[in-house]
Short mmCIF file of N, CA and C in Angstrom, two decimals:
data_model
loop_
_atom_site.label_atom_id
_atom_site.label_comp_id
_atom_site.label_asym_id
_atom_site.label_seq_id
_atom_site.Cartn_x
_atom_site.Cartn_y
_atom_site.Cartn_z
N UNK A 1 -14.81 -0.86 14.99
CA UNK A 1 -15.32 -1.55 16.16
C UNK A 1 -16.58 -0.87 16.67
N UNK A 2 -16.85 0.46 16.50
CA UNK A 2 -17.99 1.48 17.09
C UNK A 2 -18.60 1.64 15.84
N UNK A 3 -19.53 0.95 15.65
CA UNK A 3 -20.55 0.67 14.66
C UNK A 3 -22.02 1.48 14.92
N UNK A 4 -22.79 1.88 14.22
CA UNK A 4 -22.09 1.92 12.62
C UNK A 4 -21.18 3.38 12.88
N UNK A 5 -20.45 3.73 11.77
CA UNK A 5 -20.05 5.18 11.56
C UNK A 5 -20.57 5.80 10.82
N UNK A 6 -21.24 6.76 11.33
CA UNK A 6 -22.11 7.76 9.94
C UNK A 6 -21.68 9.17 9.88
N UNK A 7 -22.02 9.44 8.75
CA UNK A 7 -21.91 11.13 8.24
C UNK A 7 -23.22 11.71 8.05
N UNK A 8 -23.12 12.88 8.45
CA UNK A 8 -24.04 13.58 7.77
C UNK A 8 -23.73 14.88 6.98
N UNK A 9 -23.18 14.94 5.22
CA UNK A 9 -22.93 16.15 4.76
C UNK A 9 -23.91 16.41 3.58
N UNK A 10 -24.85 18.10 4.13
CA UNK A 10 -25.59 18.60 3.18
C UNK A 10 -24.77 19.03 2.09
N UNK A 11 -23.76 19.04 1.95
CA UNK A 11 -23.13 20.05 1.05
C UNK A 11 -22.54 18.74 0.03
N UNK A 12 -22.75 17.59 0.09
CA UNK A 12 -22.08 16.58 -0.44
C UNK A 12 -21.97 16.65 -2.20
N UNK A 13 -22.00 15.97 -3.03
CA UNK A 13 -22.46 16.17 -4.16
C UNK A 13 -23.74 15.49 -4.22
N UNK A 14 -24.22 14.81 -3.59
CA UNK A 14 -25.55 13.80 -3.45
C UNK A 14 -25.96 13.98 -2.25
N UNK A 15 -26.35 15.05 -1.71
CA UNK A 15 -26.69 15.52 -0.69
C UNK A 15 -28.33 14.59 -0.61
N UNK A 16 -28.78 13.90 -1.17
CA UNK A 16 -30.01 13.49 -0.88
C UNK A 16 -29.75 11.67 -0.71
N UNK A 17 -28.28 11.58 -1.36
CA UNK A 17 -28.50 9.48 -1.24
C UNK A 17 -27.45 9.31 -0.01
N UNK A 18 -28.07 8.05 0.26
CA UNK A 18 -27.07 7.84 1.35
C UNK A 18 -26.34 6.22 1.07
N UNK A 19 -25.17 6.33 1.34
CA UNK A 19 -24.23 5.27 1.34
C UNK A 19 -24.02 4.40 2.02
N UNK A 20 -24.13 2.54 2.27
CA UNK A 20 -23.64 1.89 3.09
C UNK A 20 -22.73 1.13 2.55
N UNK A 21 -21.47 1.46 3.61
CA UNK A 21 -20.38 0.33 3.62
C UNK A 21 -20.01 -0.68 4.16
N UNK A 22 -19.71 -1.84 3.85
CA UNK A 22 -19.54 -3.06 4.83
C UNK A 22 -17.93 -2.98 4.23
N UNK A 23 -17.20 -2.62 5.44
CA UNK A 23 -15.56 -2.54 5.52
C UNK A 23 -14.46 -2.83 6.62
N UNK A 24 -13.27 -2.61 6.38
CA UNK A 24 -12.56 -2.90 7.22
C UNK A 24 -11.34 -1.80 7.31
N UNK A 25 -10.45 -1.69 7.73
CA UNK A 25 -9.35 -0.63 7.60
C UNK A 25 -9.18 0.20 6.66
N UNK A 26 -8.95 -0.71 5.41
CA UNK A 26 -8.61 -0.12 4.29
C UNK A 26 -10.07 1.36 4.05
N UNK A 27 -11.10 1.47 4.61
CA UNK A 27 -12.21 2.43 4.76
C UNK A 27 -11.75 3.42 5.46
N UNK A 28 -10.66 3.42 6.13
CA UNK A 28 -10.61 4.50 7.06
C UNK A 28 -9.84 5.90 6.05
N UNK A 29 -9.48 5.29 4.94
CA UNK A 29 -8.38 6.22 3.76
C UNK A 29 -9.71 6.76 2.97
N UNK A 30 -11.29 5.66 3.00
CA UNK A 30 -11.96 6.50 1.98
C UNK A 30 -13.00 7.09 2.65
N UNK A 31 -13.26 7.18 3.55
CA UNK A 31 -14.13 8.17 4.63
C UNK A 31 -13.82 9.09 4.08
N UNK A 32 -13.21 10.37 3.91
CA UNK A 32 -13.63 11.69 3.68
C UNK A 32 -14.35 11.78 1.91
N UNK A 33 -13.44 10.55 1.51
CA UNK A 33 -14.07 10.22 -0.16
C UNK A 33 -15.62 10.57 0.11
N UNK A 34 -15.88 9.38 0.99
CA UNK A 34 -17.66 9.18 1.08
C UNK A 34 -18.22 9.67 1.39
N UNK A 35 -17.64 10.72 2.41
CA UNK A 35 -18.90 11.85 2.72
C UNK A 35 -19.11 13.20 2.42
N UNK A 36 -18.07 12.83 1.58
CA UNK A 36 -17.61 14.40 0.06
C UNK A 36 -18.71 13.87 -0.53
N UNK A 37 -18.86 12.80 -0.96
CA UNK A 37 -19.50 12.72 -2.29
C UNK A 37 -20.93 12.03 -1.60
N UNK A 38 -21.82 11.61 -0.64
CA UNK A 38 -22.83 11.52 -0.56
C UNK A 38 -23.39 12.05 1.02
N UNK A 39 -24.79 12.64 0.66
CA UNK A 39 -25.33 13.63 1.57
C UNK A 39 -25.15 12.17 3.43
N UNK A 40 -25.36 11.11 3.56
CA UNK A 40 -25.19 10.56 4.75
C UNK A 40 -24.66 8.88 4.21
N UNK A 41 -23.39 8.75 5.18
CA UNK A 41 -22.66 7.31 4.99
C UNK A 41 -23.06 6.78 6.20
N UNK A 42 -23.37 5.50 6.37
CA UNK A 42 -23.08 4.47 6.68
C UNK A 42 -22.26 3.67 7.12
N UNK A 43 -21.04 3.18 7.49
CA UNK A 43 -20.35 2.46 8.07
C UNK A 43 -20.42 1.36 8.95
N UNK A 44 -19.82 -0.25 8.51
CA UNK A 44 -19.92 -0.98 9.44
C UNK A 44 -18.43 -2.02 9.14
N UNK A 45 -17.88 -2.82 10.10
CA UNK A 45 -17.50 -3.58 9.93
C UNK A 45 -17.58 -5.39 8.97
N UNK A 46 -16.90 -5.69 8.15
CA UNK A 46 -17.68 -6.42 7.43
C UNK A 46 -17.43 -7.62 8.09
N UNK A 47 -16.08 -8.01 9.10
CA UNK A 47 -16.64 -9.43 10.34
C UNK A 47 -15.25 -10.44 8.90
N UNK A 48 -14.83 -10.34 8.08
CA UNK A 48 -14.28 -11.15 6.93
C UNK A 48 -12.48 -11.27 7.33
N UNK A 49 -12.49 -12.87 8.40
CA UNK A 49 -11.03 -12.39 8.46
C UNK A 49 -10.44 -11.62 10.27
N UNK A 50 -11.65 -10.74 10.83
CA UNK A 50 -11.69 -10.21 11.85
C UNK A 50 -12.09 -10.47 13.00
N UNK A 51 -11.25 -11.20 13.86
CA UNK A 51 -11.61 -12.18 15.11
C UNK A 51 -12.29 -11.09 16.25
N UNK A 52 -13.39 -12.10 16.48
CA UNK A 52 -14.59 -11.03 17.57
C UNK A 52 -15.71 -10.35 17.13
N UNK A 53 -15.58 -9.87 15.59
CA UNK A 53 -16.47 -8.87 15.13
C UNK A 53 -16.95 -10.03 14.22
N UNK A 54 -18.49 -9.94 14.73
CA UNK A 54 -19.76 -10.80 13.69
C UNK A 54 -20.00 -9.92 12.52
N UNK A 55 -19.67 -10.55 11.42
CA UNK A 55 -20.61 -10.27 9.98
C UNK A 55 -21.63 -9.86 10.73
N UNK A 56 -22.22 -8.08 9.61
CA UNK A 56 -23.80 -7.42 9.77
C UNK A 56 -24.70 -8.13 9.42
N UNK A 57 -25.44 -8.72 9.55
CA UNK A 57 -26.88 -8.40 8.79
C UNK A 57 -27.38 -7.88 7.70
N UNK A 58 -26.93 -8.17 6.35
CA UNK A 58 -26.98 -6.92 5.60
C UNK A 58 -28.45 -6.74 5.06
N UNK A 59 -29.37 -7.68 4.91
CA UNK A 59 -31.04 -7.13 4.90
C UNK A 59 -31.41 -6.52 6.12
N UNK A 60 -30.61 -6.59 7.23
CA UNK A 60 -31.68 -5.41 8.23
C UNK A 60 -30.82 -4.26 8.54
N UNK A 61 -29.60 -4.27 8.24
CA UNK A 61 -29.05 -2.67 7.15
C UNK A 61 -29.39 -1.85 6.48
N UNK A 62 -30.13 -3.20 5.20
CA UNK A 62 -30.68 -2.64 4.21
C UNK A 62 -32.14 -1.69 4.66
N UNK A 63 -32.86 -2.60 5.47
CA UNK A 63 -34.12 -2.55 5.20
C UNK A 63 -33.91 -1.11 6.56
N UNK A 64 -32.83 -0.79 7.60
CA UNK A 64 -32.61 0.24 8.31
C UNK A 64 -32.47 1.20 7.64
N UNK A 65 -31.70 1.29 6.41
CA UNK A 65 -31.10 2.70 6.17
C UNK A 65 -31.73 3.16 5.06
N UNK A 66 -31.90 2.19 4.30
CA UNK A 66 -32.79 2.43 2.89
C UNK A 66 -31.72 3.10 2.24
N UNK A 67 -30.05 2.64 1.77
CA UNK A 67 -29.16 3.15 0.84
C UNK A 67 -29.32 2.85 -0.53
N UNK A 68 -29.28 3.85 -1.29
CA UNK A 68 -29.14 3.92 -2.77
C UNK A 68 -27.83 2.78 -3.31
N UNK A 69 -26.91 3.13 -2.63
CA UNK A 69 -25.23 2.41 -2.81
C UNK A 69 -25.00 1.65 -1.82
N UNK A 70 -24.30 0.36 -2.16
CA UNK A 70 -23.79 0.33 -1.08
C UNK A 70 -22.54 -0.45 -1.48
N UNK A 71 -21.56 -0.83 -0.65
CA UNK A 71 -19.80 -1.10 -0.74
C UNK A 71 -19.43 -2.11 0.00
N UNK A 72 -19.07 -2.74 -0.41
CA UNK A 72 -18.03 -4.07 0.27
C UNK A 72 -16.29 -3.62 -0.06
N UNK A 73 -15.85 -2.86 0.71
CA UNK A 73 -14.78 -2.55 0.84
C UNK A 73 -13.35 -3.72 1.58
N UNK A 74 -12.80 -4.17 1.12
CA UNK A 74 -11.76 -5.29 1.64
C UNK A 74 -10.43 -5.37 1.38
N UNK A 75 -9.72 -5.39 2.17
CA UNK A 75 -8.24 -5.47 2.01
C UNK A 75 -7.78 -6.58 1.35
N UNK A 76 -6.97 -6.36 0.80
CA UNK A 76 -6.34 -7.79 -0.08
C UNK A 76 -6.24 -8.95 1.16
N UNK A 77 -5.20 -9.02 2.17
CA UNK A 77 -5.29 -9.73 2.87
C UNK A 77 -6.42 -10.52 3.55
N UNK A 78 -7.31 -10.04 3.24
CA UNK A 78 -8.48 -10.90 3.42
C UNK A 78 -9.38 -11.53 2.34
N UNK A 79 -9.03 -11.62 1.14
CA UNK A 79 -9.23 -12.44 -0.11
C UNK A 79 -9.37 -13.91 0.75
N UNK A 80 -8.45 -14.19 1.13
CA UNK A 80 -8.27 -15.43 1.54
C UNK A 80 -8.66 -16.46 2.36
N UNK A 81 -9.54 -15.46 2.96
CA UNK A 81 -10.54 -15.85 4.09
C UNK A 81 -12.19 -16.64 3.77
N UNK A 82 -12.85 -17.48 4.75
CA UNK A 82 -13.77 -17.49 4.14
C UNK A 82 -15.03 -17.09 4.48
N UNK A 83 -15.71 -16.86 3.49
CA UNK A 83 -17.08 -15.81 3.46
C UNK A 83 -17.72 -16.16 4.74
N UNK A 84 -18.32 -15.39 5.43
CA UNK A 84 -19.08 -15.51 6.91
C UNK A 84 -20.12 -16.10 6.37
N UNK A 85 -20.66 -16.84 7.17
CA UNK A 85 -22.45 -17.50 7.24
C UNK A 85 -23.18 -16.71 7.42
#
């Protein structure tokens, strides 16, 4: 809900790329994953399924953070839903 969530770890294994995720719960198990393994994450809600929270923007994400990677992270339960506009 407190968007975005970011990291900042020099010690990462990719201490120089940075990661954006468009996620939902199931992200909260791979947060320490992501900021083990890249120098600054990203975090946002992806809005898929989640009443109140608008789908990001993901070109002015993009064009904000300038990420090497980035993740669409989703719970099964929301397969079923349909894609935001």
């Amino acid at each position: 809900v407190q968007a975005p969530l970011t990291t900042s770890t020099p010690g990462a294994q990719a201490p120089g790329l940075t990661m954006l995720t468009l996620r939902d719960s199931t992200g909260n198990a791979l947060s320490p994953l992501y900021s083990w393994s890249f120098g600054t994450t990203v975090q946002y809600g992806h809005g898929v399924g989640q009443s109140g929270l608008k789908p990001p923007d993901l070109a002015e994400l993009m064009s904000t953070y300038h990420p090497q990677v980035v993740l669409f992270v989703m719970t099964e339960r929301f397969l079923a839903q349909k894609a935001p506009k």
